[in-house]
Amino acid sequence: MHIGLIGGTGPAATVFYYRALVRLYANANRRLDLTIANADAKEVVNNLDSGNQMAQAAVFAKYIDQLKAAGCEAVALTSMGAHFCMGALEPMSSLPLMSALPALEAHFSAINVKKVGVLGTRAVMESRLYGLAGVEVVTVPHDELGTAHAHYVAMAIAGKATHEQRAYFENAALRLADERAAEAIVLGGTDLFIAFDKPSYPYPVVDCALVHAEAIAQVGMC
């Protein structure tokens, strides 16, 4: 299957998806057929902040048309934050969408995790990871959502984490594990791997981007 990705919404996340898919296909001794469309990260952030699902869906729909013209047969967004417009995008899309949410639900079911702590954009945290089924989702206190969102967006656009950003997210994760009894910390922003790059942490870490990439590869190799 010729896979289409809409990247650019976080440069580092786009590279992460690309490298993960290359590795997964190489390990399976399969040829990867992939085309990436580059979206405007600031445009996505503006529509995300204003909750303008229809506007962003229309933008993504045009990229999907381009990917279809390039021969793609299915498409995925390389951003959990960008999933905020998935409901509006589905009826507009000229290609099947490979959402991260079913993959995450299946993953948590497989590892028998019932309560997770989620970090990411405001939309991801407020929606409890878009109403993810099968698990209880906890996140930072309501009055801290703006701080977490600002740190995440700045990091995603820059493609790198400052010491302050790294320390904030590590501390927030520790509080979710210790104070909210989260069984695992979910990197609900596909760029959060930039901040969580240590070999190990005192809590399990689940990277949404990796789970999503593995699901994309599984579909693509069918």
mmCIF file of C-alpha atoms in Angstrom:
data_model
loop_
_atom_site.group_PDB
_atom_site.id
_atom_site.type_symbol
_atom_site.label_atom_id
_atom_site.label_comp_id
_atom_site.label_asym_id
_atom_site.label_seq_id
_atom_site.Cartn_x
_atom_site.Cartn_y
_atom_site.Cartn_z
ATOM 1 C CA MET A 1 0.000 0.000 0.000
ATOM 2 C CA HIS A 2 1.152 3.503 -0.849
ATOM 3 C CA ILE A 3 0.956 5.433 2.443
ATOM 4 C CA GLY A 4 0.379 9.164 2.672
ATOM 5 C CA LEU A 5 1.425 11.234 5.671
ATOM 6 C CA ILE A 6 0.501 14.820 6.446
ATOM 7 C CA GLY A 7 3.581 16.148 8.186
ATOM 8 C CA GLY A 8 5.004 19.547 9.006
ATOM 9 C CA THR A 9 2.638 20.018 11.935
ATOM 10 C CA GLY A 10 5.674 19.267 14.073
ATOM 11 C CA PRO A 11 8.939 18.848 12.106
ATOM 12 C CA ALA A 12 10.503 16.488 14.635
ATOM 13 C CA ALA A 13 7.358 14.337 14.769
ATOM 14 C CA THR A 14 7.305 14.068 10.972
ATOM 15 C CA VAL A 15 10.878 12.793 11.005
ATOM 16 C CA PHE A 16 9.996 10.410 13.849
ATOM 17 C CA TYR A 17 7.162 8.850 11.820
ATOM 18 C CA TYR A 18 9.355 8.576 8.734
ATOM 19 C CA ARG A 19 12.206 6.883 10.589
ATOM 20 C CA ALA A 20 9.839 4.557 12.447
ATOM 21 C CA LEU A 21 8.142 3.433 9.229
ATOM 22 C CA VAL A 22 11.468 2.923 7.455
ATOM 23 C CA ARG A 23 12.683 0.772 10.366
ATOM 24 C CA LEU A 24 9.449 -1.228 10.633
ATOM 25 C CA TYR A 25 9.396 -1.999 6.909
ATOM 26 C CA ALA A 26 13.091 -2.871 6.861
ATOM 27 C CA ASN A 27 12.610 -5.262 9.802
ATOM 28 C CA ALA A 28 9.799 -6.940 7.854
ATOM 29 C CA ASN A 29 11.914 -7.013 4.688
ATOM 30 C CA ARG A 30 9.234 -5.021 2.894
ATOM 31 C CA ARG A 31 9.476 -2.034 0.550
ATOM 32 C CA LEU A 32 8.007 1.198 1.927
ATOM 33 C CA ASP A 33 5.918 3.233 -0.535
ATOM 34 C CA LEU A 34 5.434 6.630 1.122
ATOM 35 C CA THR A 35 4.630 10.242 0.228
ATOM 36 C CA ILE A 36 4.590 13.115 2.727
ATOM 37 C CA ALA A 37 2.688 16.387 2.357
ATOM 38 C CA ASN A 38 4.067 19.292 4.374
ATOM 39 C CA ALA A 39 1.418 21.262 6.288
ATOM 40 C CA ASP A 40 1.905 24.649 7.964
ATOM 41 C CA ALA A 41 2.456 24.109 11.692
ATOM 42 C CA LYS A 42 1.454 27.649 12.669
ATOM 43 C CA GLU A 43 -1.791 27.389 10.698
ATOM 44 C CA VAL A 44 -2.628 24.145 12.489
ATOM 45 C CA VAL A 45 -1.822 25.693 15.887
ATOM 46 C CA ASN A 46 -3.995 28.751 15.153
ATOM 47 C CA ASN A 47 -6.973 26.598 14.160
ATOM 48 C CA LEU A 48 -6.349 24.286 17.110
ATOM 49 C CA ASP A 49 -6.257 27.189 19.569
ATOM 50 C CA SER A 50 -9.491 28.651 18.151
ATOM 51 C CA GLY A 51 -11.180 25.240 17.918
ATOM 52 C CA ASN A 52 -11.846 25.768 14.212
ATOM 53 C CA GLN A 53 -12.252 22.154 13.154
ATOM 54 C CA MET A 54 -13.905 22.860 9.812
ATOM 55 C CA ALA A 55 -11.187 25.254 8.654
ATOM 56 C CA GLN A 56 -8.385 22.849 9.498
ATOM 57 C CA ALA A 57 -10.236 19.887 8.040
ATOM 58 C CA ALA A 58 -10.638 21.772 4.769
ATOM 59 C CA VAL A 59 -6.896 22.486 4.713
ATOM 60 C CA PHE A 60 -6.041 18.850 5.382
ATOM 61 C CA ALA A 61 -8.556 17.697 2.747
ATOM 62 C CA LYS A 62 -6.591 19.607 0.083
ATOM 63 C CA TYR A 63 -3.366 17.900 1.154
ATOM 64 C CA ILE A 64 -5.137 14.563 1.016
ATOM 65 C CA ASP A 65 -6.275 15.278 -2.543
ATOM 66 C CA GLN A 66 -2.632 15.966 -3.430
ATOM 67 C CA LEU A 67 -1.547 12.715 -1.792
ATOM 68 C CA LYS A 68 -4.246 10.811 -3.667
ATOM 69 C CA ALA A 69 -3.031 12.342 -6.935
ATOM 70 C CA ALA A 70 0.454 11.097 -6.017
ATOM 71 C CA GLY A 71 -0.884 7.548 -5.764
ATOM 72 C CA CYS A 72 -1.481 7.245 -2.011
ATOM 73 C CA GLU A 73 -4.164 4.803 -0.896
ATOM 74 C CA ALA A 74 -4.574 5.811 2.761
ATOM 75 C CA VAL A 75 -3.410 8.753 4.875
ATOM 76 C CA ALA A 76 -2.426 9.542 8.469
ATOM 77 C CA LEU A 77 -1.816 12.733 10.436
ATOM 78 C CA THR A 78 1.559 12.905 12.177
ATOM 79 C CA SER A 79 0.121 14.913 15.068
ATOM 80 C CA MET A 80 -2.182 13.966 17.929
ATOM 81 C CA GLY A 81 -3.127 17.615 18.296
ATOM 82 C CA ALA A 82 -4.216 17.673 14.651
ATOM 83 C CA HIS A 83 -6.639 14.839 15.415
ATOM 84 C CA PHE A 84 -8.910 17.516 16.932
ATOM 85 C CA CYS A 85 -10.522 17.935 13.510
ATOM 86 C CA MET A 86 -10.756 14.239 12.642
ATOM 87 C CA GLY A 87 -14.551 14.166 12.902
ATOM 88 C CA ALA A 88 -14.868 17.035 10.414
ATOM 89 C CA LEU A 89 -12.143 15.648 8.157
ATOM 90 C CA GLU A 90 -13.522 12.137 7.680
ATOM 91 C CA PRO A 91 -16.463 13.110 5.423
ATOM 92 C CA MET A 92 -14.207 15.470 3.420
ATOM 93 C CA SER A 93 -11.313 13.068 2.911
ATOM 94 C CA SER A 94 -10.820 11.495 -0.510
ATOM 95 C CA LEU A 95 -8.724 8.720 1.108
ATOM 96 C CA PRO A 96 -9.245 6.408 4.104
ATOM 97 C CA LEU A 97 -7.864 7.936 7.300
ATOM 98 C CA MET A 98 -5.603 5.929 9.611
ATOM 99 C CA SER A 99 -6.437 7.480 12.982
ATOM 100 C CA ALA A 100 -4.201 6.950 15.998
ATOM 101 C CA LEU A 101 -7.116 6.440 18.380
ATOM 102 C CA PRO A 102 -8.143 2.846 17.500
ATOM 103 C CA ALA A 103 -4.477 1.863 17.632
ATOM 104 C CA LEU A 104 -4.103 3.348 21.113
ATOM 105 C CA GLU A 105 -7.278 1.680 22.379
ATOM 106 C CA ALA A 106 -6.010 -1.681 21.113
ATOM 107 C CA HIS A 107 -2.569 -1.069 22.620
ATOM 108 C CA PHE A 108 -3.866 -0.300 26.124
ATOM 109 C CA SER A 109 -6.168 -3.289 25.978
ATOM 110 C CA ALA A 110 -3.256 -5.538 24.978
ATOM 111 C CA ILE A 111 -1.023 -4.382 27.847
ATOM 112 C CA ASN A 112 -3.943 -4.350 30.328
ATOM 113 C CA VAL A 113 -3.539 -0.724 31.389
ATOM 114 C CA LYS A 114 -6.684 0.850 32.840
ATOM 115 C CA LYS A 115 -5.558 4.339 33.922
ATOM 116 C CA VAL A 116 -3.176 6.615 32.049
ATOM 117 C CA GLY A 117 -1.733 10.078 32.519
ATOM 118 C CA VAL A 118 -1.807 12.105 29.308
ATOM 119 C CA LEU A 119 0.339 15.078 28.296
ATOM 120 C CA GLY A 120 0.051 17.083 25.080
ATOM 121 C CA THR A 121 -1.892 20.001 23.635
ATOM 122 C CA ARG A 122 -4.839 21.569 25.424
ATOM 123 C CA ALA A 123 -7.251 19.820 23.022
ATOM 124 C CA VAL A 124 -5.709 16.417 23.741
ATOM 125 C CA MET A 125 -5.733 16.927 27.513
ATOM 126 C CA GLU A 126 -9.163 18.582 27.851
ATOM 127 C CA SER A 127 -10.789 15.915 25.681
ATOM 128 C CA ARG A 128 -9.090 13.151 27.686
ATOM 129 C CA LEU A 129 -7.311 12.031 24.504
ATOM 130 C CA TYR A 130 -10.444 12.565 22.414
ATOM 131 C CA GLY A 131 -12.582 10.359 24.625
ATOM 132 C CA LEU A 132 -10.296 7.348 24.342
ATOM 133 C CA ALA A 133 -12.298 4.223 25.168
ATOM 134 C CA GLY A 134 -11.273 1.474 27.558
ATOM 135 C CA VAL A 135 -9.058 3.522 29.894
ATOM 136 C CA GLU A 136 -9.442 6.223 32.515
ATOM 137 C CA VAL A 137 -7.513 9.327 31.471
ATOM 138 C CA VAL A 138 -6.034 11.829 33.931
ATOM 139 C CA THR A 139 -4.017 14.915 33.129
ATOM 140 C CA VAL A 140 -2.656 18.118 34.674
ATOM 141 C CA PRO A 141 -4.947 20.371 36.771
ATOM 142 C CA HIS A 142 -7.295 22.611 34.775
ATOM 143 C CA ASP A 143 -5.446 25.804 35.760
ATOM 144 C CA GLU A 144 -2.226 24.283 34.413
ATOM 145 C CA LEU A 145 -3.536 23.316 30.960
ATOM 146 C CA GLY A 146 -2.449 26.615 29.416
ATOM 147 C CA THR A 147 1.109 26.223 30.679
ATOM 148 C CA ALA A 148 1.380 22.652 29.411
ATOM 149 C CA HIS A 149 -0.098 23.638 26.039
ATOM 150 C CA ALA A 150 2.261 26.602 25.620
ATOM 151 C CA HIS A 151 5.321 24.517 26.463
ATOM 152 C CA TYR A 152 4.249 21.791 24.063
ATOM 153 C CA VAL A 153 3.445 24.066 21.105
ATOM 154 C CA ALA A 154 6.708 26.012 21.478
ATOM 155 C CA MET A 155 8.671 22.761 21.592
ATOM 156 C CA ALA A 156 6.838 21.254 18.608
ATOM 157 C CA ILE A 157 7.382 24.288 16.394
ATOM 158 C CA ALA A 158 11.065 24.583 17.360
ATOM 159 C CA GLY A 159 11.673 20.851 17.015
ATOM 160 C CA LYS A 160 13.702 20.820 20.224
ATOM 161 C CA ALA A 161 13.151 21.084 23.983
ATOM 162 C CA THR A 162 14.603 23.685 26.316
ATOM 163 C CA HIS A 163 15.734 22.726 29.804
ATOM 164 C CA GLU A 164 12.603 24.422 31.191
ATOM 165 C CA GLN A 165 10.274 22.498 28.883
ATOM 166 C CA ARG A 166 11.961 19.187 29.590
ATOM 167 C CA ALA A 167 11.830 19.769 33.355
ATOM 168 C CA TYR A 168 8.179 20.794 33.227
ATOM 169 C CA PHE A 169 7.015 17.689 31.389
ATOM 170 C CA GLU A 170 9.121 15.319 33.487
ATOM 171 C CA ASN A 171 7.717 16.864 36.672
ATOM 172 C CA ALA A 172 4.142 16.756 35.345
ATOM 173 C CA ALA A 173 4.558 13.084 34.435
ATOM 174 C CA LEU A 174 5.903 12.248 37.891
ATOM 175 C CA ARG A 175 2.923 13.975 39.536
ATOM 176 C CA LEU A 176 0.476 12.058 37.354
ATOM 177 C CA ALA A 177 2.111 8.792 38.333
ATOM 178 C CA ASP A 178 2.549 9.532 42.053
ATOM 179 C CA GLU A 179 -0.478 11.713 42.853
ATOM 180 C CA ARG A 180 -3.047 10.531 40.310
ATOM 181 C CA ALA A 181 -2.044 6.827 40.259
ATOM 182 C CA ALA A 182 -1.524 6.724 36.491
ATOM 183 C CA GLU A 183 -0.267 3.277 35.470
ATOM 184 C CA ALA A 184 1.518 4.738 32.433
ATOM 185 C CA ILE A 185 2.395 8.170 31.096
ATOM 186 C CA VAL A 186 1.100 8.722 27.574
ATOM 187 C CA LEU A 187 2.982 11.098 25.296
ATOM 188 C CA GLY A 188 -0.223 12.496 23.822
ATOM 189 C CA GLY A 189 1.729 14.909 21.662
ATOM 190 C CA THR A 190 3.709 13.334 18.858
ATOM 191 C CA ASP A 191 6.637 15.678 19.554
ATOM 192 C CA LEU A 192 6.932 14.815 23.242
ATOM 193 C CA PHE A 193 9.617 12.215 22.526
ATOM 194 C CA ILE A 194 11.931 15.235 22.283
ATOM 195 C CA ALA A 195 11.466 15.909 26.004
ATOM 196 C CA PHE A 196 11.326 12.247 27.050
ATOM 197 C CA ASP A 197 14.606 10.983 25.640
ATOM 198 C CA LYS A 198 16.173 9.294 28.661
ATOM 199 C CA PRO A 199 16.777 5.511 28.633
ATOM 200 C CA SER A 200 14.270 4.974 31.449
ATOM 201 C CA TYR A 201 11.846 6.734 33.790
ATOM 202 C CA PRO A 202 10.298 5.746 37.147
ATOM 203 C CA TYR A 203 7.020 5.031 35.315
ATOM 204 C CA PRO A 204 6.087 3.294 32.040
ATOM 205 C CA VAL A 205 5.980 5.636 29.043
ATOM 206 C CA VAL A 206 3.733 5.063 26.013
ATOM 207 C CA ASP A 207 4.564 7.114 22.920
ATOM 208 C CA CYS A 208 1.442 7.730 20.814
ATOM 209 C CA ALA A 209 3.569 8.404 17.744
ATOM 210 C CA LEU A 210 5.264 5.005 17.920
ATOM 211 C CA VAL A 211 1.998 3.137 18.544
ATOM 212 C CA HIS A 212 0.437 4.984 15.606
ATOM 213 C CA ALA A 213 3.411 4.328 13.302
ATOM 214 C CA GLU A 214 3.280 0.614 14.128
ATOM 215 C CA ALA A 215 -0.433 0.542 13.279
ATOM 216 C CA ILE A 216 0.185 2.392 9.999
ATOM 217 C CA ALA A 217 2.870 -0.135 9.062
ATOM 218 C CA GLN A 218 0.570 -3.031 9.898
ATOM 219 C CA VAL A 219 -2.139 -1.641 7.599
ATOM 220 C CA GLY A 220 0.367 -0.742 4.905
ATOM 221 C CA MET A 221 1.885 -4.215 4.810
ATOM 222 C CA CYS A 222 -1.441 -6.036 4.558
#
